[in-house]
XYZ file of C-alpha atoms in Angstrom:
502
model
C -107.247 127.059 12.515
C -109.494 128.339 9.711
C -109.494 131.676 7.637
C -112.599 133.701 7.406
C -113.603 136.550 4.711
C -116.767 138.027 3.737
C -115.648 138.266 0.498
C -114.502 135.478 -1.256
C -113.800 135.552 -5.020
C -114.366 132.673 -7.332
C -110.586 133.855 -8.835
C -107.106 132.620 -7.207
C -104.016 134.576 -6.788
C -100.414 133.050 -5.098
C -99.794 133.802 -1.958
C -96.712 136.668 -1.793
C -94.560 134.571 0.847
C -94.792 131.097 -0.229
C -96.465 131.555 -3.622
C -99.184 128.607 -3.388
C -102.126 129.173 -5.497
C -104.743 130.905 -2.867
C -107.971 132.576 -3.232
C -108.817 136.382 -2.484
C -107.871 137.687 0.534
C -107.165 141.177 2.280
C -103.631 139.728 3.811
C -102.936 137.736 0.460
C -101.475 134.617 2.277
C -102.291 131.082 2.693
C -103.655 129.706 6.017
C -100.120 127.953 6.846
C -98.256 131.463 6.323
C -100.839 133.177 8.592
C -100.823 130.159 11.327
C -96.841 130.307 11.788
C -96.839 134.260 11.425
C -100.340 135.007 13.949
C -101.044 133.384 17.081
C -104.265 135.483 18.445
C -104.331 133.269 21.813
C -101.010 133.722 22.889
C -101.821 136.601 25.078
C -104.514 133.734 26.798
C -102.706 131.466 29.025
C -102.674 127.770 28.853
C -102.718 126.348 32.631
C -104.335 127.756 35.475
C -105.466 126.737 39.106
C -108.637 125.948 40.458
C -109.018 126.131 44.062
C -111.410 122.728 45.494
C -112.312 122.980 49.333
C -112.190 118.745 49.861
C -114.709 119.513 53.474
C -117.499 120.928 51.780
C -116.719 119.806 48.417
C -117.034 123.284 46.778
C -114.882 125.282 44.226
C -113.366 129.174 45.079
C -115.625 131.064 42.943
C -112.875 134.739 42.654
C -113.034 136.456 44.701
C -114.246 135.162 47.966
C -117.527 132.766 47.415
C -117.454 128.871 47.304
C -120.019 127.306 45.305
C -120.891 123.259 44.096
C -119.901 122.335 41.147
C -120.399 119.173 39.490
C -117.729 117.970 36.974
C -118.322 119.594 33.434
C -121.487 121.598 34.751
C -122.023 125.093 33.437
C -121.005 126.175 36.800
C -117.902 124.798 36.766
C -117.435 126.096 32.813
C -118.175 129.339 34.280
C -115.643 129.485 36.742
C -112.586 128.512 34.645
C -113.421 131.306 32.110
C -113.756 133.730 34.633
C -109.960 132.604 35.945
C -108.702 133.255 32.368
C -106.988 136.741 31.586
C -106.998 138.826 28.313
C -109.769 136.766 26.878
C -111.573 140.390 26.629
C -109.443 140.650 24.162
C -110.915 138.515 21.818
C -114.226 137.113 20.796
C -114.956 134.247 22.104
C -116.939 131.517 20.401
C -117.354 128.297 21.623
C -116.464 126.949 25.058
C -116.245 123.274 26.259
C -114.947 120.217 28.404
C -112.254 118.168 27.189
C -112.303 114.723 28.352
C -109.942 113.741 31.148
C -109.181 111.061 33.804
C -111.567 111.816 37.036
C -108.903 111.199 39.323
C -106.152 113.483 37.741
C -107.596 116.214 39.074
C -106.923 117.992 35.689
C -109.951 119.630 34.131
C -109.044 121.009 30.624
C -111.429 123.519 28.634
C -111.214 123.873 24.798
C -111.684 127.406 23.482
C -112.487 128.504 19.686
C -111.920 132.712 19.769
C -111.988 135.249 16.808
C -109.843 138.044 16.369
C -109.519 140.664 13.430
C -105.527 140.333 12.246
C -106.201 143.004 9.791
C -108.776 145.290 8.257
C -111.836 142.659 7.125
C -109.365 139.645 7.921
C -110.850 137.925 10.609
C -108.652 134.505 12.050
C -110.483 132.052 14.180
C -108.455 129.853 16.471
C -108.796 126.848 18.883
C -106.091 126.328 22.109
C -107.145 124.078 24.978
C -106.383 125.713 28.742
C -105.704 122.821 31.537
C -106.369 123.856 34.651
C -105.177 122.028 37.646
C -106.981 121.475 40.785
C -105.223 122.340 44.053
C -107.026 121.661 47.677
C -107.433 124.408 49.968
C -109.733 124.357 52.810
C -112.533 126.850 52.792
C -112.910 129.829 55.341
C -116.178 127.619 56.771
C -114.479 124.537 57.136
C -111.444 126.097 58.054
C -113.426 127.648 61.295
C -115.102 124.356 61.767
C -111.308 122.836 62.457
C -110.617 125.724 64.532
C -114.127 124.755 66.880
C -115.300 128.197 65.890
C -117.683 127.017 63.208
C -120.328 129.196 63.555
C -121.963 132.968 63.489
C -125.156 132.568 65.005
C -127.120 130.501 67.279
C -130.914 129.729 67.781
C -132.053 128.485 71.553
C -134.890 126.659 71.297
C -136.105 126.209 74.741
C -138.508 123.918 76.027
C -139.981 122.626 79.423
C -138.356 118.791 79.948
C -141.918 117.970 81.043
C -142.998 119.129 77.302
C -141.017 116.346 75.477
C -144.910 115.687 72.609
C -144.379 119.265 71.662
C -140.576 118.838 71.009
C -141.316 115.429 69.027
C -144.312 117.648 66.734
C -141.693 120.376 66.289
C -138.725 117.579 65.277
C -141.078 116.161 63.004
C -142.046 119.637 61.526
C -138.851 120.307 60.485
C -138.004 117.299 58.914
C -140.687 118.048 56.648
C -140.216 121.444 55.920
C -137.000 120.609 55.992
C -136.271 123.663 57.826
C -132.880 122.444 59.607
C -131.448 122.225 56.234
C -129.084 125.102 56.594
C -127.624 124.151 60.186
C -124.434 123.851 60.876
C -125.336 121.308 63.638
C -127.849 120.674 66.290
C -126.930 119.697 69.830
C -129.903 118.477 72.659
C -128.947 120.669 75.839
C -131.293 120.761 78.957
C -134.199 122.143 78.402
C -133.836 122.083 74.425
C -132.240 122.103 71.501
C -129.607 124.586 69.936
C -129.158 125.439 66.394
C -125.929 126.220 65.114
C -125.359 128.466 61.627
C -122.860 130.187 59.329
C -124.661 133.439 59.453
C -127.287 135.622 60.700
C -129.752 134.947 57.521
C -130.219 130.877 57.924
C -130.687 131.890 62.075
C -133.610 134.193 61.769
C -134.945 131.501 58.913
C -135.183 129.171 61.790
C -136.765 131.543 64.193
C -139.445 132.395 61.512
C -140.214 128.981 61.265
C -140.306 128.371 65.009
C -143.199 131.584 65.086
C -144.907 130.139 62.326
C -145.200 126.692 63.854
C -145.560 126.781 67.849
C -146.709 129.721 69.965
C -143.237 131.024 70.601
C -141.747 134.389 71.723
C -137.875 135.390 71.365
C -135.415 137.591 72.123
C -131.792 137.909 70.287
C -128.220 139.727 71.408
C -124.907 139.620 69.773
C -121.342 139.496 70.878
C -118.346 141.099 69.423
C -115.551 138.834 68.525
C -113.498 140.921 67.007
C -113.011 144.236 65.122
C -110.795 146.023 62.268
C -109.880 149.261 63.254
C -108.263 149.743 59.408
C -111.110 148.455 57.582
C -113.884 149.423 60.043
C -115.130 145.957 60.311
C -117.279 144.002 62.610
C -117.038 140.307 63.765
C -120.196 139.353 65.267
C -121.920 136.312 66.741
C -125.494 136.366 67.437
C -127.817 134.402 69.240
C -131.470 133.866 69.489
C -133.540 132.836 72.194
C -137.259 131.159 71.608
C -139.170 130.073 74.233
C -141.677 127.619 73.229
C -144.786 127.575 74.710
C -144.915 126.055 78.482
C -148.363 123.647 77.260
C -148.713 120.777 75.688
C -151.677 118.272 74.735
C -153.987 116.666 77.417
C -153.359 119.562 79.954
C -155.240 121.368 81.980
C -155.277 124.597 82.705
C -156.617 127.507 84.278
C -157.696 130.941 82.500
C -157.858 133.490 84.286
C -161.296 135.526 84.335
C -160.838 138.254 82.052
C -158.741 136.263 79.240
C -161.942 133.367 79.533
C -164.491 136.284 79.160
C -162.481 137.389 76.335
C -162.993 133.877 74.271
C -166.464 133.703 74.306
C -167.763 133.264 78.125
C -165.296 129.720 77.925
C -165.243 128.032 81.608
C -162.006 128.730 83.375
C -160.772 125.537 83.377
C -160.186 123.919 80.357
C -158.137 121.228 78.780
C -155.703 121.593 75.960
C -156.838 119.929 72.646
C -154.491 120.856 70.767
C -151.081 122.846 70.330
C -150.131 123.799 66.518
C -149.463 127.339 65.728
C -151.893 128.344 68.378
C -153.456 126.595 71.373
C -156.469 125.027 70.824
C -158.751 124.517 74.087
C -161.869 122.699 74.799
C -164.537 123.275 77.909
C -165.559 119.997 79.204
C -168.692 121.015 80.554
C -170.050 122.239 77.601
C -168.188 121.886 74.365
C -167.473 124.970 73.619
C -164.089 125.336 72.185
C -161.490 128.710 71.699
C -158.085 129.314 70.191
C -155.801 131.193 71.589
C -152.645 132.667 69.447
C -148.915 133.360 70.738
C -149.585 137.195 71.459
C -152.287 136.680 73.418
C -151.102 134.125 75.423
C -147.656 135.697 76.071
C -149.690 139.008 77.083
C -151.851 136.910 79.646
C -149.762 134.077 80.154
C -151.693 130.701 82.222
C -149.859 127.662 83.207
C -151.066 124.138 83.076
C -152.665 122.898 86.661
C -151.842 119.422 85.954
C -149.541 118.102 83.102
C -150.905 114.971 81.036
C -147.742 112.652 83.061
C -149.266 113.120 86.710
C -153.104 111.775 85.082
C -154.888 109.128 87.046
C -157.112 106.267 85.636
C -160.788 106.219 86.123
C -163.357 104.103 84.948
C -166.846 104.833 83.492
C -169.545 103.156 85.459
C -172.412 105.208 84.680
C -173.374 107.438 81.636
C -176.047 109.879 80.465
C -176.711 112.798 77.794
C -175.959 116.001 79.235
C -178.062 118.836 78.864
C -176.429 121.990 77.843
C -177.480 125.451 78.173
C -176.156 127.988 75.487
C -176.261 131.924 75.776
C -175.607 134.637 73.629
C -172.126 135.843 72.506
C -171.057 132.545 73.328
C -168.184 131.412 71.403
C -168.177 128.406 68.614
C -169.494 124.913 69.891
C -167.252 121.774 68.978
C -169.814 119.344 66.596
C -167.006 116.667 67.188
C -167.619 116.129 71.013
C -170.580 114.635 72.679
C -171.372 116.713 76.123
C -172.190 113.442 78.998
C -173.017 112.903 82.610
C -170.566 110.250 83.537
C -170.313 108.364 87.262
C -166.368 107.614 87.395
C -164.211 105.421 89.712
C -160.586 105.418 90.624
C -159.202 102.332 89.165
C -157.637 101.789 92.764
C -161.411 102.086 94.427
C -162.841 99.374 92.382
C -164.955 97.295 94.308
C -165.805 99.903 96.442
C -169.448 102.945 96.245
C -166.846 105.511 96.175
C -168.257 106.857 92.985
C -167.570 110.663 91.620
C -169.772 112.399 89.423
C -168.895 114.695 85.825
C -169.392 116.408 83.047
C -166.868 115.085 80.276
C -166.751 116.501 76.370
C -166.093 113.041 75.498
C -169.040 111.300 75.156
C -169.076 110.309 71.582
C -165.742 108.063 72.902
C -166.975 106.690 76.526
C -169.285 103.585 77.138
C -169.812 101.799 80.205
C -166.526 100.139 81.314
C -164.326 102.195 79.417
C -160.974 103.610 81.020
C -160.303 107.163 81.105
C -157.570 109.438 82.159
C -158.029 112.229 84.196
C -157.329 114.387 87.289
C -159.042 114.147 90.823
C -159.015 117.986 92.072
C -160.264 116.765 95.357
C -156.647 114.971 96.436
C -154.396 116.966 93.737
C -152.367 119.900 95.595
C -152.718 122.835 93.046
C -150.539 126.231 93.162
C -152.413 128.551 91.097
C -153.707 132.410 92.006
C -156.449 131.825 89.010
C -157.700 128.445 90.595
C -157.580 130.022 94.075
C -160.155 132.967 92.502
C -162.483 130.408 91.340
C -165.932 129.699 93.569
C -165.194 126.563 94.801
C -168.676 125.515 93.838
C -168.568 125.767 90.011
C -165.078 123.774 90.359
C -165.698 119.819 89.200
C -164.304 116.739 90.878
C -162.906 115.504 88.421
C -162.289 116.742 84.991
C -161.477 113.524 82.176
C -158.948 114.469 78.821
C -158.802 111.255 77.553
C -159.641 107.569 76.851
C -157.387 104.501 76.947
C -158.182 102.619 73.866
C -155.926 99.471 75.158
C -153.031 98.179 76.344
C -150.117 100.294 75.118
C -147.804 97.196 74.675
C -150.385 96.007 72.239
C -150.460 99.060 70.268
C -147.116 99.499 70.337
C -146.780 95.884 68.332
C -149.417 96.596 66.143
C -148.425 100.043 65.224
C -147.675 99.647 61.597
C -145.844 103.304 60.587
C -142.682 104.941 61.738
C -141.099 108.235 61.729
C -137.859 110.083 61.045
C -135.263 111.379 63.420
C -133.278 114.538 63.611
C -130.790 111.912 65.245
C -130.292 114.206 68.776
C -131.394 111.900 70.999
C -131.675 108.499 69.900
C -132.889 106.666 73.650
C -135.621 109.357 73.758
C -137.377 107.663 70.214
C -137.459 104.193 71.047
C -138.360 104.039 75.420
C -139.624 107.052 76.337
C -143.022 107.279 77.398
C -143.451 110.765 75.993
C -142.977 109.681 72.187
C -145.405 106.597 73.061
C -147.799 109.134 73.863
C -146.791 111.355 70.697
C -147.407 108.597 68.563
C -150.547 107.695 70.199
C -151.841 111.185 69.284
C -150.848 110.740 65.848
C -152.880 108.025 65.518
C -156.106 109.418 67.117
C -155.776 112.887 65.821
C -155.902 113.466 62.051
C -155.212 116.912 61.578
C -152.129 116.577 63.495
C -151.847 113.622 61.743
C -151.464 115.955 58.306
C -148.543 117.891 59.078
C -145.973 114.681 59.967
C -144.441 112.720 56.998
C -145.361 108.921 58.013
C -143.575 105.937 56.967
C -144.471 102.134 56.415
C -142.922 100.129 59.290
C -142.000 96.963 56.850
C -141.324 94.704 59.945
C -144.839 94.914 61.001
C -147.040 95.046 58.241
C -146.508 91.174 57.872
C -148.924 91.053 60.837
C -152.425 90.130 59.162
C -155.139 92.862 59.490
C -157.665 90.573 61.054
C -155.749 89.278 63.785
C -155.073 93.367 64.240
C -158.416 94.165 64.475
C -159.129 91.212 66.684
C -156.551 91.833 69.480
C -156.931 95.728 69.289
C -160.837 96.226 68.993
C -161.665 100.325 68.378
C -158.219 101.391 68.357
C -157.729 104.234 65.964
C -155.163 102.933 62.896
C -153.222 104.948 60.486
C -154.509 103.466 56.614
C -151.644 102.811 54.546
C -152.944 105.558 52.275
C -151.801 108.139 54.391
C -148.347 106.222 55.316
C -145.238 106.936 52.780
C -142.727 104.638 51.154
C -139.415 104.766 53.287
C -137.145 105.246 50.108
C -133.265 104.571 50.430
C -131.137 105.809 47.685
C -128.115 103.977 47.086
C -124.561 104.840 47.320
C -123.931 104.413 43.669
C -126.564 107.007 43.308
C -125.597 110.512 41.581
C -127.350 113.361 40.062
C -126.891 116.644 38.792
C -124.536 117.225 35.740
C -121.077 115.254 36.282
C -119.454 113.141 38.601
C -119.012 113.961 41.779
C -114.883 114.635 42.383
C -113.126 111.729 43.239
C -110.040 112.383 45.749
């Protein structure tokens, strides 16, 4: 405790109750006769309670809200001063952390405050308030025990014959980290389900859904309950996305006035690509044409055969194709290589049964090469576009894409990896969908840009020559565009304090 004046005189007088030689002041005492007579923080009080949720880890924050706090963080600071009554009452001046034991789960503040004991006499003062930390369970976590954890749901629903999309939209959100917020995900047929505290983090995930994959959705809400005192509403809301029906390597069929529309582009196309629009590509003559989500949920098409139910054919015979162009034609891929290819069922080898093409993947195909495709002569096809089509202008056989090698091969000499959301582990590891996903990583580079790829440690021991050797043209991912698979320890903490200790 010190004394403060702004006018101090070089004279000294005796102080009138215990007469000890003093200088100036307006109350004319010594510090010890003001200490025992004034006690400005005795209005303050010395212990309080902090509330500590030990589920989330989070501190009541009066009146309602729960907020992190590290240990001897200004946000912590700022919660036990807001706890402490009458300190309106005087000025404060300093504020900090006293040391004490982690584990105690004490927390003690030391205080220096100002008050004016008399005209011009000013006292300053230091007192230390413990507060001690009590557990209490959170309204979130206590609804969490209770199984009714959350306020709002997001439906992401998906084809099960669409797994490549699901695995570019799982891998899109871990790098956005867009399922940050969720309460918890669980895999249900035909998709996923997104769980949430409130209405806010749900539409944050439908946003990101639109902004991603050609999606369309539709929300209602259910009342749970209802205050007839305070007028208030307990809602839980749910959102329904459907993701679009396509995925890579299909093929589809526009109808007449939607392929008009893009640029005169033939009516049966193949999928090239599916981001935040679908990307298609005309086989017999390059030309290629994006469609976005309105336009395709206005004139919806569906796929006349997905990439699973694609037969192998191999190129015996192959020639430039000459391409005629017209005007208001739409934009021309400089990427593909129009060809006249002579094809064989892999099954027919040995045989003259030969079928002729056009294919859009010339700058890929030599002689000998194996393709994937469909035969339209033996597929059965259920589609009211197709059946409009003259049967004339419809191809044998329309080719998506090459078979670089054996997929066992790649598959051992794949040297990157990716992250999980953790819903369904057997679907990462066996199915042939993600093979196929991962295949497509490694052939398509601007796909390739939006995923967050990590070095596979346990195979880059494998030399690069005997790589190159076994595999031949296969397309690689460089280790440039691969990212260290950092693990941070347990021992590992940030922010400002400790993390509490229970």
């Amino acid at each position: 405790m010190e004394y403060i004046t702004p006018d101090a005189t070089q004279g000294v007088i005796l102080c009138c109750e215990c007469g000890v030689q003093i200088q100036p002041n307006p109350t004319s005492r010594c510090l010890a006769c003001i200490r025992a007579t004034n006690d400005i923080s005795e209005n303050i009080p010395k212990q309080s309670i902090l509330y500590f949720c030990r589920g989330c880890e989070r501190y009541l924050d009066p009146p309602q809200a729960w907020i992190h706090a590290a240990l001897e963080s200004k946000e912590l600071l700022r919660i036990c001063l807001k706890k402490l009554k009458n300190l309106n009452k005087v000025r404060l001046v300093d504020a900090g952390f006293a040391w004490t034991e982690p584990h105690s789960k004490r927390i003690k503040v030391k205080l220096a405050i100002q008050k004016e004991i008399e005209a011009g006499a000013v006292l300053q003062q230091e007192c230390i308030v413990e507060f001690v930390i009590n557990h209490f369970m959170c309204t979130d976590c206590h609804r969490i025990e209770a199984k009714d954890y959350w306020k709002a749901m997001v439906q992401a629903n998906l084809c099960t014959n669409l797994q490549r999309t699901f695995f570019y939209l799982e891998q899109l959100m871990i790098k956005h980290k867009a399922h940050a917020n969720t309460l918890g995900i669980k895999a249900v047929n035909g998709g996923l389900d997104f769980f949430y505290a409130n209405e806010q983090g749900a539409r944050h995930m439908v946003d990101f859904l639109t902004s991603v994959v050609p999606t369309k959705w539709t929300h209602s809400k259910k009342l749970i309950s209802h205050d007839v005192h305070s007028n208030t509403y307990n809602y839980k809301y749910t959102y329904s996305v459907e993701l679009v029906p396509i995925c890579k390597d299909s093929v589809v069929c526009l109808p007449s006035k939607l392929a008009h529309q893009l640029g005169g582009i033939g009516q049966i196309s193949v999928v090239h690509r599916v981001t935040n629009h679908i990307s298609l590509i005309d086989p017999n003559t390059g030309q290629l044409a994006e469609i976005p989500a309105n336009v395709f949920w206005r004139t919806p098409f569906q796929s006349l055969v997905t990439s699973k139910k694609l037969k192998e054919f191999i190129v015996m015979e192959m020639s430039d194709a000459q391409v005629r162009h017209f005007k208001g034609q739409g934009q021309i891929s400089t990427k593909h290589v129009v060809s006249e290819v002579w094809v064989q069922r892999t099954c027919d080898l040995g045989t003259d049964d030969m079928i002729f093409c056009r294919t859009h993947l010339g700058h890929l195909l030599s002689i000998g090469d194996t393709v994937l495709g469909i035969d339209i002569r033996t597929s059965n096809i259920n589609n009211e576009d197709f059946e409009k089509i003259n049967k004339d202008s419809v191809p044998d056989v329309i080719l998506v894409k090459k078979v670089y090698a054996d997929k066992t091969l790649r598959n051992r000499k794949r040297r990157f990896k990716l992250r999980h959301l953790g819903i369904d582990d057997d679907n990462t590891s066996q199915n042939k969908d993600y093979t196929d996903f991962l295949e497509d990583l490694e052939e398509d580079e601007t796909i390739r840009q939006n995923v967050n790829l990590y070095r596979d440690e346990t195979k880059l021991a494998a030399s690069a020559a005997d790589t190159a050797s076994e595999a031949g043209d296969v397309p690689t991912v460089s280790l440039e565009e691969m990212l260290e698979d950092l693990v941070i320890g347990e021992d590992a903490t940030g922010g400002d304090g400790a993390p509490m200790m229970d």
